[in-house]
Coordinates of C-alpha atoms and ligand atoms in Angstrom, one line a residue:
X1466 CA 19.4 -1.3 -16.1
X1467 CA 20.6 0.8 -13.0
X1468 CA 17.6 0.8 -10.4
X1469 CA 18.4 3.1 -7.2
X1470 CA 17.4 6.9 -8.0
X1471 CA 19.0 9.5 -6.2
X1472 CA 18.3 13.3 -7.0
X1473 CA 16.7 12.8 -10.3
X1474 CA 19.3 10.3 -11.8
X1475 CA 19.1 6.0 -11.7
X1476 CA 22.3 4.7 -10.7
X1477 CA 24.0 1.2 -9.4
X1478 CA 24.9 1.2 -5.7
X1479 CA 28.4 2.8 -4.7
X1480 CA 29.2 -1.0 -3.5
X1481 CA 28.6 -2.3 -6.8
X1482 CA 26.3 -4.6 -5.7
X1483 CA 23.6 -6.3 -6.5
X1484 CA 20.6 -8.6 -5.4
X1485 CA 18.7 -11.6 -7.1
X1486 CA 15.1 -11.1 -6.9
X1487 CA 13.3 -14.8 -6.8
X1488 CA 10.2 -15.9 -7.2
X1489 CA 9.0 -17.8 -3.8
X1490 CA 6.4 -19.7 -5.9
X1491 CA 9.0 -21.1 -8.1
X1492 CA 12.2 -19.8 -6.7
X1493 CA 12.7 -19.0 -10.9
X1494 CA 14.9 -15.4 -10.8
X1495 CA 12.7 -12.9 -11.6
X1496 CA 15.2 -9.6 -11.7
X1497 CA 18.5 -8.3 -10.4
X1498 CA 19.2 -5.4 -9.1
X1499 CA 21.4 -2.7 -7.0
X1500 CA 21.9 -3.2 -4.1
X1501 CA 22.0 -0.2 -2.2
X1502 CA 24.2 0.0 1.2
X1503 CA 24.3 3.2 3.8
X1504 CA 26.0 5.2 1.4
X1505 CA 23.1 5.6 -1.1
X1506 CA 20.5 5.8 1.9
X1507 CA 23.1 9.0 2.9
X1508 CA 23.0 10.2 -0.4
X1509 CA 19.4 9.9 -1.3
X1510 CA 18.7 11.8 2.2
X1511 CA 20.8 14.4 1.1
X1512 CA 19.0 14.8 -2.1
X1513 CA 15.5 14.9 -0.5
X1514 CA 17.1 17.8 2.0
X1515 CA 17.6 19.8 -1.1
X1516 CA 15.1 19.9 -3.0
X1517 CA 12.8 20.5 0.1
X1518 CA 14.8 22.9 1.5
X1519 CA 14.9 24.7 -2.0
X1520 CA 13.3 23.0 -4.6
X1521 CA 10.4 23.6 -6.0
X1522 CA 7.9 20.9 -5.1
X1523 CA 7.1 22.1 -1.2
X1524 CA 5.1 25.5 -3.0
X1525 CA 4.1 23.9 -6.0
X1526 CA 0.4 24.8 -6.2
X1527 CA -2.2 21.5 -4.5
X1528 CA -3.5 21.5 -8.4
X1529 CA -0.6 21.0 -9.2
X1530 CA 0.6 18.2 -6.9
X1531 CA -2.8 16.5 -7.0
X1532 CA -3.4 16.6 -11.0
X1533 CA 0.1 15.1 -11.0
X1534 CA -1.3 12.0 -8.1
X1535 CA -4.1 11.7 -10.5
X1536 CA -1.8 11.2 -13.8
X1537 CA 0.0 8.3 -11.6
X1538 CA -3.4 6.9 -10.7
X1539 CA -4.2 6.6 -14.7
X1540 CA -1.0 5.5 -15.4
X1541 CA -1.6 2.7 -13.3
X1542 CA -4.9 2.0 -14.3
X1543 CA -3.1 1.4 -18.3
X1544 CA -1.0 -0.6 -17.2
X1545 CA -2.2 -2.4 -13.9
X1546 CA -1.8 -5.6 -15.3
X1547 CA 2.1 -5.5 -15.9
X1548 CA 2.4 -4.0 -12.4
X1549 CA 0.4 -6.7 -10.7
X1550 CA 2.3 -9.3 -12.6
X1551 CA 5.4 -7.4 -11.3
X1552 CA 4.2 -7.8 -8.2
X1553 CA 3.2 -11.5 -8.1
X1554 CA 7.0 -12.2 -9.3
X1555 CA 8.1 -10.8 -6.1
X1556 CA 5.9 -11.5 -3.4
X1557 CA 4.5 -15.1 -5.8
X1558 CA 0.6 -13.6 -4.9
X1559 CA -1.6 -14.6 -7.1
X1560 CA -2.0 -12.7 -9.8
X1561 CA -5.9 -12.2 -9.4
X1562 CA -5.1 -10.9 -6.1
X1563 CA -1.9 -7.9 -6.8
X1564 CA -4.4 -7.0 -9.7
X1565 CA -7.0 -6.2 -7.1
X1566 CA -4.4 -4.9 -5.0
X1567 CA -3.4 -2.7 -8.4
X1568 CA -7.0 -1.2 -8.5
X1569 CA -6.9 -0.4 -4.9
X1570 CA -3.7 1.8 -5.6
X1571 CA -5.7 3.8 -7.9
X1572 CA -8.2 4.1 -5.4
X1573 CA -5.4 5.6 -2.7
X1574 CA -4.1 8.1 -5.4
X1575 CA -7.5 9.5 -6.3
X1576 CA -8.2 9.7 -3.3
X1577 CA -5.4 11.4 -2.0
X1578 CA -5.3 14.2 -4.9
X1579 CA -8.9 14.9 -4.1
X1580 CA -7.3 15.5 0.1
X1581 CA -4.5 17.4 -1.6
X1582 CA -7.0 20.3 -2.8
X1583 CA -9.8 20.1 -0.4
X1584 CA -7.7 21.9 2.9
X1585 CA -6.0 24.9 3.0
X1586 CA -6.4 26.0 6.2
X1587 CA -8.5 28.4 8.6
X1588 CA -9.0 31.4 9.8
X1589 CA -9.1 31.6 13.3
X1590 CA -10.6 34.6 15.3
X1591 CA -7.6 36.5 17.1
X1592 CA -10.0 37.7 19.6
X1593 CA -8.6 41.4 19.1
X1594 CA -8.9 43.9 16.4
X1595 CA -7.0 44.4 13.4
X1596 CA -5.3 41.4 13.9
X1597 CA -5.1 38.4 10.7
X1598 CA -4.8 35.2 12.4
X1599 CA -5.0 31.6 10.1
X1600 CA -3.7 28.4 11.3
X1601 CA -2.0 26.9 7.7
X1602 CA -0.9 23.4 6.9
X1603 CA 2.7 22.7 5.3
X1604 CA 5.0 19.8 4.7
X1605 CA 6.6 17.9 7.6
X1606 CA 9.6 17.9 5.1
X1607 CA 12.1 14.9 4.1
X1608 CA 10.4 11.2 4.8
X1609 CA 12.2 8.1 5.0
X1610 CA 9.7 5.9 3.6
X1611 CA 10.0 2.3 4.8
X1612 CA 7.6 -0.9 3.3
X1613 CA 7.9 -4.2 3.7
X1614 CA 7.0 -7.3 1.2
X1615 CA 3.3 -8.3 1.8
X1616 CA 1.6 -5.7 -0.3
X1617 CA 4.7 -3.8 -2.0
X1618 CA 3.0 -1.3 -4.0
X1619 CA -0.4 -0.4 -1.7
X1620 CA 2.3 0.2 1.2
X1621 CA 4.3 2.7 -0.7
X1622 CA 1.2 4.4 -1.9
X1623 CA -0.8 4.9 1.8
X1624 CA 2.5 6.3 2.0
X1625 CA 4.3 8.1 -0.8
X1626 CA 0.3 9.6 -1.9
X1627 CA -0.2 11.3 1.4
X1628 CA 3.5 12.4 1.3
X1629 CA 3.1 14.1 -1.9
X1630 CA 0.1 15.2 -2.1
X1631 CA 1.0 18.0 1.1
X1632 CA 4.5 18.7 -0.9
X1633 CA 7.2 16.8 1.4
X1634 CA 9.9 14.9 -0.1
X1635 CA 10.6 11.9 0.0
X1636 CA 13.8 9.0 0.3
X1637 CA 11.5 5.0 0.0
X1638 CA 12.8 1.6 0.7
X1639 CA 11.0 -0.7 0.1
X1640 CA 11.7 -4.8 1.0
X1641 CA 14.5 -5.8 -0.1
X1642 CA 12.4 -9.2 -0.9
X1643 CA 9.9 -6.9 -3.0
X1644 CA 11.6 -3.8 -4.9
X1645 CA 10.3 -4.3 -9.0
X1646 CA 6.6 -2.3 -8.1
X1647 CA 8.3 0.2 -6.7
X1648 CA 11.1 0.9 -9.2
X1649 CA 8.2 1.1 -10.9
X1650 CA 6.4 4.0 -9.3
X1651 CA 9.4 5.9 -8.5
X1652 CA 10.0 5.6 -12.6
X1653 CA 6.3 6.5 -13.3
X1654 CA 6.7 9.5 -11.2
X1655 CA 9.9 10.8 -12.8
X1656 CA 8.4 10.2 -16.1
X1657 CA 4.8 11.8 -15.3
X1658 CA 7.1 15.7 -14.4
X1659 CA 8.0 15.3 -10.5
X1660 CA 10.7 17.7 -9.7
X1661 CA 14.4 15.9 -9.1
X1662 CA 15.3 15.2 -6.1
X1663 CA 11.3 15.0 -4.7
X1664 CA 11.3 11.1 -4.9
X1665 CA 14.4 9.0 -4.3
X1666 CA 15.0 4.8 -4.0
X1667 CA 17.1 3.3 -2.2
X1668 CA 17.3 -0.6 -2.6
X1669 CA 18.8 -3.1 -0.1
X1670 CA 18.8 -4.3 3.3
X1671 CA 16.9 -2.6 6.6
X1672 CA 19.8 -2.9 8.8
X1673 CA 22.0 -0.6 6.8
X1674 CA 19.9 1.8 4.1
X1675 CA 16.8 1.4 6.6
X1676 CA 19.1 2.2 9.2
X1677 CA 20.7 5.3 7.9
X1678 CA 17.4 6.8 6.8
X1679 CA 16.1 6.5 10.1
X1680 CA 19.4 7.9 12.0
X1681 CA 20.1 10.4 9.2
X1682 CA 19.4 13.9 10.7
X1683 CA 18.3 15.3 7.9
X1684 CA 15.4 13.4 7.8
X1685 CA 12.0 15.0 9.4
X1686 CA 9.5 12.1 9.8
X1687 CA 9.9 8.1 9.3
X1688 CA 6.7 6.4 8.0
X1689 CA 7.5 2.5 8.8
X1690 CA 4.7 -0.5 7.7
X1691 CA 6.5 -4.2 8.6
X1692 CA 7.3 -5.9 11.7
X1693 CA 7.3 -5.0 15.9
X1694 CA 10.6 -5.7 16.6
X1695 CA 12.1 -3.1 13.9
X1696 CA 9.2 -0.8 15.0
X1697 CA 10.6 -0.4 18.0
X1698 CA 14.0 -0.1 16.7
X1699 CA 13.1 3.0 14.3
X1700 CA 11.3 4.1 17.4
X1701 CA 14.3 4.5 19.1
X1702 CA 16.4 5.7 16.7
X1703 CA 14.0 8.4 15.5
X1704 CA 13.8 9.7 18.9
X1705 CA 17.6 10.9 18.5
X1706 CA 17.1 14.0 16.7
X1707 CA 13.2 13.7 17.6
X1708 CA 11.9 12.8 14.3
X1709 CA 8.1 12.4 14.1
X1710 CA 6.9 8.7 13.3
X1711 CA 4.2 6.9 11.7
X1712 CA 4.3 2.9 12.8
X1713 CA 1.9 0.0 11.3
X1714 CA 3.2 -2.6 12.9
X1715 CA 0.8 -5.8 12.7
X1716 CA -1.5 -7.7 15.0
X1717 CA -3.4 -10.8 16.5
X1718 CA -7.0 -9.5 15.5
X1719 CA -9.9 -11.4 16.8
X1720 CA -13.0 -12.8 14.8
X1721 CA -15.6 -13.4 16.9
X1722 CA -18.8 -15.3 15.9
X1723 CA -22.0 -15.8 18.7
X1724 CA -24.3 -18.2 18.3
X1725 CA -26.8 -16.1 17.1
X1726 CA -24.6 -15.2 13.7
X1727 CA -25.0 -15.9 10.1
X1728 CA -23.4 -19.5 10.7
X1729 CA -22.7 -19.4 6.3
X1730 CA -21.4 -16.1 6.6
X1731 CA -19.3 -16.3 10.0
X1732 CA -17.5 -19.3 8.4
X1733 CA -16.6 -18.3 4.9
X1734 CA -15.3 -15.0 5.7
X1735 CA -13.3 -16.7 8.6
X1736 CA -12.0 -18.5 6.1
X1737 CA -11.0 -15.2 3.7
X1738 CA -10.1 -13.8 7.2
X1739 CA -6.7 -16.1 7.9
X1740 CA -5.8 -17.7 4.6
X1741 CA -6.2 -14.8 1.9
X1742 CA -2.8 -13.8 0.8
X1743 CA -1.5 -17.0 3.1
X1744 CA -2.3 -15.4 6.1
X1745 CA 0.2 -12.8 5.4
X1746 CA -1.8 -9.8 6.0
X1747 CA -1.4 -7.7 8.9
X1748 CA -4.8 -7.2 9.9
X1749 CA -5.6 -11.3 9.1
X1750 CA -8.4 -12.6 11.6
X1751 CA -6.0 -15.2 13.3
X1752 CA -7.4 -15.4 15.9
X1753 CA -11.3 -17.2 16.4
X1754 CA -13.0 -16.2 19.2
X1755 CA -16.5 -18.3 18.8
X1756 CA -19.2 -19.5 21.2
X1757 CA -18.7 -22.8 23.2
X1758 CA -22.2 -23.7 21.8
X1759 CA -21.5 -23.6 18.2
X1760 CA -17.8 -24.4 18.4
X1761 CA -18.0 -28.2 17.2
X1762 CA -19.9 -26.9 14.1
X1763 CA -17.9 -23.9 12.7
X1764 CA -14.9 -25.7 13.6
X1765 CA -15.8 -29.1 11.9
X1766 CA -16.4 -26.9 9.1
X1767 CA -13.6 -24.6 9.0
X1768 CA -11.5 -27.9 8.7
X1769 CA -13.2 -29.5 6.0
X1770 CA -12.8 -26.2 4.0
X1771 CA -9.7 -24.9 4.9
X1772 CA -8.7 -28.9 3.8
X1773 CA -10.0 -28.0 0.2
X1774 CA -7.7 -25.0 -0.4
X1775 CA -5.7 -25.2 -3.4
X1776 CA -2.7 -24.3 -3.3
X1777 CA -0.6 -22.7 -6.2
X1778 CA 1.8 -20.3 -8.5
X1779 CA 1.1 -16.7 -9.0
X1780 CA -0.4 -17.8 -12.5
X1781 CA -2.3 -20.8 -12.2
X1782 CA -5.7 -20.2 -11.9
X1783 CA -6.9 -23.0 -10.6
X1784 CA -5.2 -22.2 -7.3
X1785 CA -7.1 -20.2 -4.7
X1786 CA -3.8 -19.5 -2.4
X1787 CA 0.1 -18.8 -3.3
X1788 CA 3.6 -19.6 -1.4
X1789 CA 5.0 -17.5 1.9
X1790 CA 7.3 -14.8 1.3
X1791 CA 10.9 -16.9 1.7
X1792 CA 11.8 -20.8 2.9
X1793 CA 13.1 -18.4 6.1
X1794 CA 9.7 -17.3 7.0
X1795 CA 7.9 -20.2 6.5
X1796 CA 10.5 -21.7 8.8
X1797 CA 9.4 -18.5 11.4
X1798 CA 5.6 -20.1 10.6
X1799 CA 6.5 -23.7 11.6
X1800 CA 8.1 -23.3 14.5
X1801 CA 5.5 -20.7 15.6
X1802 CA 2.7 -24.1 14.7
X1803 CA 5.3 -26.4 16.7
X1804 CA 5.5 -24.3 19.6
X1805 CA 1.4 -24.4 19.7
X1806 CA 1.5 -28.0 19.7
X1807 CA 3.8 -28.2 22.1
X1808 CA 1.9 -25.7 24.6
X1809 CA -1.1 -28.1 24.5
X1810 CA -3.2 -26.7 21.0
X1811 CA -4.6 -29.4 18.8
X1812 CA -3.4 -29.8 15.2
X1813 CA -6.9 -29.9 13.0
X1814 CA -5.6 -29.7 9.8
X1815 CA -2.2 -28.5 7.3
X1816 CA 1.0 -28.2 9.9
X1817 CA 3.0 -29.5 7.0
X1818 CA 4.6 -28.8 3.9
X1819 CA 3.0 -30.2 0.6
X1820 CA 5.2 -32.3 -1.4
X1821 CA 5.0 -33.2 -5.7
X1822 CA 4.9 -30.4 -7.4
X1823 CA 4.7 -27.4 -4.5
X1824 CA 7.6 -28.9 -2.9
X1825 CA 9.5 -26.6 -5.1
X1826 CA 8.1 -23.3 -3.7
X1827 CA 7.9 -21.9 -0.3
X1828 CA 4.5 -23.4 0.9
X1829 CA 2.7 -23.7 4.0
X1830 CA -0.9 -25.0 4.1
X1831 CA -4.1 -23.8 5.7
X1832 CA -3.3 -25.0 9.1
X1833 CA -5.6 -24.7 12.5
X1834 CA -4.6 -25.2 15.6
X1835 CA -7.8 -25.7 18.0
X1836 CA -8.4 -26.2 22.3
X1837 CA -6.3 -22.4 22.4
X1838 CA -5.6 -20.2 25.8
X1839 CA -4.7 -16.8 25.7
X1840 CA -2.0 -17.4 27.6
X1841 CA -0.5 -19.5 24.5
X1842 CA 2.5 -18.4 22.7
X1843 CA 0.8 -18.7 19.6
X1844 CA -2.5 -17.0 20.1
X1845 CA -0.1 -13.7 21.7
X1846 CA 2.6 -13.5 18.8
X1847 CA 1.7 -13.1 15.2
X1848 CA 2.5 -16.1 12.8
X1849 CA 2.2 -13.8 9.5
X1850 CA 1.0 -17.2 7.5
X1851 CA -2.0 -20.0 7.5
X1852 CA -2.2 -20.2 10.7
X1853 CA -5.6 -19.6 12.8
X1854 CA -5.9 -20.6 16.8
X1855 CA -9.1 -21.2 17.9
X1856 CA -10.4 -19.8 21.4
X1857 CA -13.9 -20.0 22.7
X1858 CA -16.3 -18.1 25.3
X1859 CA -19.4 -18.7 26.9
X1860 CA -21.5 -16.8 29.1
X1861 CA -24.9 -17.8 31.1
X1862 CA -26.4 -13.7 30.7
X1863 CA -26.5 -12.2 27.6
X1864 CA -24.0 -9.8 29.2
X1865 CA -21.6 -12.2 30.4
X1866 CA -21.3 -13.8 27.1
X1867 CA -20.4 -10.6 25.4
X1868 CA -17.5 -10.0 29.0
X1869 CA -16.7 -13.1 27.8
X1870 CA -16.1 -12.8 24.5
X1871 CA -14.0 -8.9 25.0
X1872 CA -12.4 -10.4 27.6
X1873 CA -10.1 -13.2 25.1
X1874 CA -10.5 -10.2 22.1
X1875 CA -9.0 -7.5 23.9
X1876 CA -6.3 -9.6 25.6
X1877 CA -3.5 -8.7 23.3
X1878 CA -0.6 -6.5 22.9
X1879 CA -1.6 -5.4 19.5
X1880 CA -5.0 -3.5 18.5
X1881 CA -5.2 -3.3 14.4
X1882 CA -8.3 -5.3 13.9
X1883 CA -11.2 -7.0 15.2
X1884 CA -14.4 -8.4 13.8
X1885 CA -17.8 -9.5 15.5
X1886 CA -20.8 -11.8 13.8
X1887 CA -24.3 -11.3 15.2
X1888 CA -27.5 -10.8 14.6
X1889 CA -28.3 -8.5 17.2
X1890 CA -27.8 -4.8 16.4
X1891 CA -27.4 -3.8 19.8
X1892 CA -24.6 -6.4 20.6
X1893 CA -23.0 -5.7 17.8
X1894 CA -22.6 -1.6 18.2
X1895 CA -22.1 -2.4 22.1
X1896 CA -19.1 -5.0 20.8
X1897 CA -17.9 -2.6 18.3
X1898 CA -17.7 0.0 20.7
X1899 CA -15.6 -2.0 22.9
X1900 CA -13.1 -3.7 20.8
X1901 CA -9.7 -1.8 21.3
X1902 CA -8.7 -2.3 17.2
X1903 CA -8.1 0.3 14.8
X1904 CA -10.7 -1.4 12.7
X1905 CA -13.5 -3.1 13.5
X1906 CA -15.7 -4.9 10.9
X1907 CA -19.2 -6.1 11.7
X1908 CA -20.5 -9.4 10.2
X1909 CA -17.8 -8.6 7.4
X1910 CA -13.7 -9.1 7.6
X1911 CA -11.5 -7.2 5.6
X1912 CA -13.3 -4.6 3.4
X1913 CA -11.3 -0.7 4.1
X1914 CA -12.1 2.1 1.9
X1915 CA -9.1 5.1 1.3
X1916 CA -11.7 7.3 2.5
X1917 CA -11.4 5.4 6.2
X1918 CA -8.5 5.5 8.4
X1919 CA -6.6 3.1 8.5
X1920 CA -3.8 2.2 11.6
X1921 CA -3.6 0.1 15.5
X1922 CA -3.8 0.9 18.9
X1923 CA -1.6 0.1 21.4
X1924 CA 1.5 -1.5 20.0
X1925 CA 0.1 -2.1 16.3
X1926 CA 1.3 1.1 15.7
X1927 CA 1.8 5.2 15.9
X1928 CA -1.1 7.4 13.5
X1929 CA -3.4 6.7 11.1
X1930 CA -2.9 6.1 7.5
X1931 CA -5.8 7.2 4.6
X1932 CA -8.0 8.8 5.6
X1933 CA -8.2 12.5 6.3
X1934 CA -5.4 11.7 9.2
X1935 CA -3.5 9.8 6.5
X1936 CA -2.9 13.2 5.2
X1937 CA -2.2 15.0 8.3
X1938 CA 0.4 12.5 9.3
X1939 CA 2.3 14.2 6.6
X1940 CA 1.8 17.7 7.1
X1941 CA 2.3 20.2 9.9
X1942 CA 0.1 22.9 11.1
X1943 CA 1.5 26.3 11.2
X1944 CA -0.5 29.6 13.3
X1945 CA 0.4 32.6 11.4
X1946 CA -0.8 36.3 13.3
X1947 CA -0.5 39.1 11.4
X1948 CA -0.9 42.7 13.1
X1949 CA -2.2 45.1 10.7
X1950 CA -1.8 47.9 13.0
X1951 CA 1.4 47.7 14.8
X1952 CA 2.4 49.4 17.6
X1953 CA 4.8 49.3 20.9
X1954 CA 3.5 46.3 23.6
X1955 CA 4.0 48.6 26.5
X1956 CA 4.8 46.1 28.5
X1957 CA 8.5 46.9 30.0
X1958 CA 8.9 50.8 31.0
X1959 CA 11.0 52.5 28.6
X1960 CA 13.7 54.6 30.4
X1961 CA 13.8 57.8 27.7
X1962 CA 10.0 58.7 28.8
Ligands
TXE802 O1 9.7 -7.5 8.6 P1 11.0 -5.9 9.3 P2 10.2 -8.7 8.4 C1 5.5 -9.2 11.1 C2 5.4 -10.1 10.3 C3 6.8 -10.5 9.9 C4 7.4 -9.7 10.2 C5 9.3 -9.9 10.6 O2 5.1 -10.8 11.9 O3 6.7 -12.1 10.6 O4 7.1 -8.6 10.9 O5 9.1 -9.7 9.1 C6 13.0 -3.0 7.1 N1 16.0 -0.3 10.2 N2 5.2 -8.2 9.3 O6 11.7 -9.5 9.0 O7 12.2 -6.3 9.7 C7 12.9 -4.0 5.9 O8 14.2 -3.7 5.0 C8 15.4 0.5 8.7 C9 4.0 -7.2 9.6 O9 10.6 -9.1 6.9 O10 9.8 -5.0 10.2 C10 11.6 -3.9 5.5 O11 11.7 -3.3 4.2 N3 14.4 -0.7 8.6 C11 4.3 -6.0 8.6 C12 11.0 -3.2 6.2 O12 11.8 -3.0 7.6 C13 14.4 -1.7 9.0 C14 4.4 -6.3 7.0 C15 9.7 -4.6 6.7 O13 10.6 -5.4 7.4 C16 15.3 -2.9 9.8 C17 5.9 -7.5 7.0 C18 15.9 -1.4 10.3 N4 16.8 -1.5 11.5 C19 5.9 -8.4 8.9 N5 15.3 -3.4 9.7 C20 2.4 -5.3 8.5 N6 2.6 -4.8 9.4 O14 2.0 -5.8 8.0 C21 14.7 -3.9 8.5 N7 13.9 -2.8 8.3

């Protein structure tokens, strides 16, 4: 089966290379795909350029673009179980979690289908007679869409749906570790009638395929979700031809619990905040910031509950969480924990690979590092694994306690998400406004809706996905001034007069 899709044709890599995709739960080969290279990426960019410049898609009426997105949503609903299975095989995540991701993706396509038709520009008052002045939106052009491995199809949908809604063409490169659901999506788009060249898929490594997609002068916009270091590389590459960029680069997200919080809810959600999907979530609540007076009670209970979390493969119904994406990633998480302990953090649970039947996969247990302070690398760096760091705050007065919590919660180069747990409504509002993070939850952690913007402050990224801003990322704004009664400007003297 050929797995690169360029200019409306499925083909193999120019080099003839292939890659085996293995399931991190047991190392079994899930599928073999074509391993593209820079030459394939350049072909795909040219195809997307041509489809944008001459093709019908950018000028296709919005209702037709919306209808196509709706058909993708319908199709995913019908094939949800199978697509979730592909996602589980690539990522090792539990099938039940992958199914939830798929339901979210359906909602994302429906959201952008309705937005595609909602905005047709606006008329502005020119301030002079006989002039029609209006502002219209147009597609940005050729988009390079580069996605990571933790929520492969979800993150792809956040980019593909608005890109198509706005009338762009694109080249998509999923993570080299998790290509199967992107192949499904591009196949579905083609079968649902998307014109040739609008959607192009190139599989392969970031430093060849991804680099070619960010360096190509024909590309107008790069939208990337992934690590901070790669984000910086992409930003620099994009600057050579001043491409537009949208970056989502992860976070180090504080979960602040005040002593007046609903204790059971706060503790239970603190577990989900960090250990869901084995912590491989950009918005994970990896940094617990707890009021000193309740530290022992909260952390003892977290340790008891974390130790009981059952790990297992995607189709093991008794499992509550799965493996990490790869042995290589696990080694990074292990080094991160070792550095934390070296710096003085106290390992309260986890921290050791499981044995027995789990020894075959890339498993790493829920881990809690207590006694942390803001200056430790384990507090500042993203582990992207199931590792919770614990810091405490205290204050003699109400305001002093809030100031102390905020000082810790904002002491990070990132700014993606944060949460505050308190039963004091005024405190909740004050904290929500002071947290320098793009999403703030009050007495909750993790939920999102496609209608609300998602993205980060500071080094968590540039731009927003979802919401209405998520569509605007893929649109140019153009002002059209139409003088209906043309006349000489009369500014410069005409010597013949
Ligand atoms: O990500 P990369 P990696 C964080 C997390 C993790 C770290 C590294 O902390 O430990 O990033 O993970 C492509 N030009 N996040 O190495 O490299 C790559 O092929 C263009 C946070 O897996 O950023 C893949 O498709 N593209 C995150 C994508 O970038 C390049 C999710 C992401 O890979 C490239 C994942 C290049 N030079 C990891 N190099 C989040 N924000 O959710 C690589 N790529």
